XYZ file of C-alpha atoms in Angstrom:
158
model
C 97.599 132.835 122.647
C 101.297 132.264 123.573
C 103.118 130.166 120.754
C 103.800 127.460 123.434
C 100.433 127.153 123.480
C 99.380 126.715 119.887
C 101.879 124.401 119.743
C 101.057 122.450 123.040
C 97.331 122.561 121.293
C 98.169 121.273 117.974
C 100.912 118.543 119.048
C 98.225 117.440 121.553
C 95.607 117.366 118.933
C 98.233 115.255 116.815
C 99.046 112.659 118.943
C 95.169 112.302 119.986
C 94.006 111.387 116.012
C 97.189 109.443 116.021
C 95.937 107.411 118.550
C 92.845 107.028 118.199
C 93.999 105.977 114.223
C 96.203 103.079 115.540
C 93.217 101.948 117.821
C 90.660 101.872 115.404
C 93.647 100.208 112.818
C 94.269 97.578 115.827
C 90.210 97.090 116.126
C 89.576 96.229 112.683
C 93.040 93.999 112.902
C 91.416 91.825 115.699
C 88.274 91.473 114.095
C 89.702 90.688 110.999
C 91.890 88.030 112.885
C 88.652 86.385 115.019
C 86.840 86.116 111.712
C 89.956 84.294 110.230
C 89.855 81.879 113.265
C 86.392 81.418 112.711
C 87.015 79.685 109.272
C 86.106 76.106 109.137
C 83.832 76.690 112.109
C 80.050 75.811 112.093
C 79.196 79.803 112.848
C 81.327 82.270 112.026
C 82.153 85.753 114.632
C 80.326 88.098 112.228
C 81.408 89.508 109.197
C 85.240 90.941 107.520
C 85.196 94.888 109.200
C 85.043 97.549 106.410
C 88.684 99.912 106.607
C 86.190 102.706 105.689
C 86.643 103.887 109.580
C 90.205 103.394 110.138
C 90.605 105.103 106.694
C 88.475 108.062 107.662
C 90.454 108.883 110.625
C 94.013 109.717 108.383
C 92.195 112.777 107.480
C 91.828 114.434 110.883
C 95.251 113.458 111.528
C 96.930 114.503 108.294
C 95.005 117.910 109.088
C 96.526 118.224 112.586
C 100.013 117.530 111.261
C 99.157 120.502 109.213
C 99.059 122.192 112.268
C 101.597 120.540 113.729
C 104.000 121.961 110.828
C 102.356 125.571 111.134
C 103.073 125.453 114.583
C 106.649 124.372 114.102
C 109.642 123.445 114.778
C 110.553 121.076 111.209
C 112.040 118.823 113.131
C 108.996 118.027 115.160
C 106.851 118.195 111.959
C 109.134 115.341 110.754
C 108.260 112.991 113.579
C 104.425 113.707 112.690
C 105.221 112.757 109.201
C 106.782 109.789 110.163
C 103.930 108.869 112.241
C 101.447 109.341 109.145
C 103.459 107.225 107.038
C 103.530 104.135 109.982
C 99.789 104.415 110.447
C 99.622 104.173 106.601
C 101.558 101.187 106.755
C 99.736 99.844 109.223
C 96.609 100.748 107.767
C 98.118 99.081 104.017
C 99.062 95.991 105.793
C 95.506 95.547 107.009
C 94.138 96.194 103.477
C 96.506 93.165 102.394
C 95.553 90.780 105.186
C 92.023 91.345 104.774
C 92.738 90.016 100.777
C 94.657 87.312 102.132
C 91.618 86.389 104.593
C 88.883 87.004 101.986
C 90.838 84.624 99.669
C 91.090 81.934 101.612
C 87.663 80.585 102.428
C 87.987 76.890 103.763
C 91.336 77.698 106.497
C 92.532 80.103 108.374
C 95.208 82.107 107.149
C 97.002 82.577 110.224
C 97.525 78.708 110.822
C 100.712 77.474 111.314
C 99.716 74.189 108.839
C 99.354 76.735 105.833
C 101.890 76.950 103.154
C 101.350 80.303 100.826
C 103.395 80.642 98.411
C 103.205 84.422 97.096
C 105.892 86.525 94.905
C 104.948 89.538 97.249
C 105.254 89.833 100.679
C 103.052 87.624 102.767
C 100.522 90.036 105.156
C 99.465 87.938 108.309
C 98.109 89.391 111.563
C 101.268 88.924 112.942
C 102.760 91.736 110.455
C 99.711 93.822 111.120
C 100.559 93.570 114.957
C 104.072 95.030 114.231
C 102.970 97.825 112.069
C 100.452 98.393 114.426
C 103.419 98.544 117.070
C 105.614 100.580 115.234
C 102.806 103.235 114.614
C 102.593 103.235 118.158
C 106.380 103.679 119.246
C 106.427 106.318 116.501
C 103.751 108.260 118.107
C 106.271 107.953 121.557
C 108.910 109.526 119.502
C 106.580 112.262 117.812
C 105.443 113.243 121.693
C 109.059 112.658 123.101
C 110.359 115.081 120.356
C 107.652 117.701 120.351
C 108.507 118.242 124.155
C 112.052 118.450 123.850
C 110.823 121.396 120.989
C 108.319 123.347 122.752
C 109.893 126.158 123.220
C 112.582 126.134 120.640
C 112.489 128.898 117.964
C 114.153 128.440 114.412
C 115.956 124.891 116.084
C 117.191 126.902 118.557
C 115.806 127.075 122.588
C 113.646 130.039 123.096
């Protein structure tokens, strides 16, 4: 197998769990953000979604950017790091809204009537959209970069 091609293999592979990461991340977020709606309502849309999926799925994708470095070039490996640590975000900003939801029993959190006051920073779904977005435009950048490195040996073209 050519080295294009175990790198064409294991970018691909990358950017696959990456997205498939940010969907089940966006998923949960939306569920998470129905059920928060559903507060105050006579019937509620079902029950808080467990992160244990969405969790689950870093692991495949922290193995392919294993391969991803292997593979090489660094600077490519850097935009799959980079992509880990946005879907982490994304993935720790869920964790905090799903507090914030789980705390707040009688009202939605996401209302626009509902003062929080908090030390920390304040996780809405709104925040958990953006680092949901961000993931996303980082995995544009990771596949953007990796092509403009396909062929490059040692950071220089092959």
């Amino acid at each position: 197998m050519s080295v294009r091609q175990t790198r064409m293999d294991s970018y691909q592979e990358f950017a696959k769990a990456a997205r498939i990461a940010v969907s089940q991340i966006q998923d949960a977020a939306n569920s998470v953000g129905a059920y928060s709606q559903s507060i105050g309502e006579d019937e509620r849309r079902g029950a808080i979604p467990s992160l244990q999926d969405p969790l689950a799925q870093l692991d495949p994708m922290g193995d392919a950017a294993i391969r991803v470095r292997l593979a090489g070039p660094k600077v490519v490996a850097e935009e799959a790091y980079a992509v880990l640590e946005k879907c982490g975000n994304a993935l720790g900003d869920l964790e905090s809204y799903v507090g914030l939801v789980q705390s707040s029993p009688f009202m939605s959190v996401d209302s626009d009537n509902l003062v929080i006051m908090t030390e920390g920073p304040l996780i809405r779904y709104r925040e958990v959209a953006a680092s949901i977005g961000a993931a996303s435009t980082a995995i544009a950048e990771f596949l953007d970069v990796a092509r403009d490195h396909l062929d490059d040996w040692n950071g220089s073209p092959a």
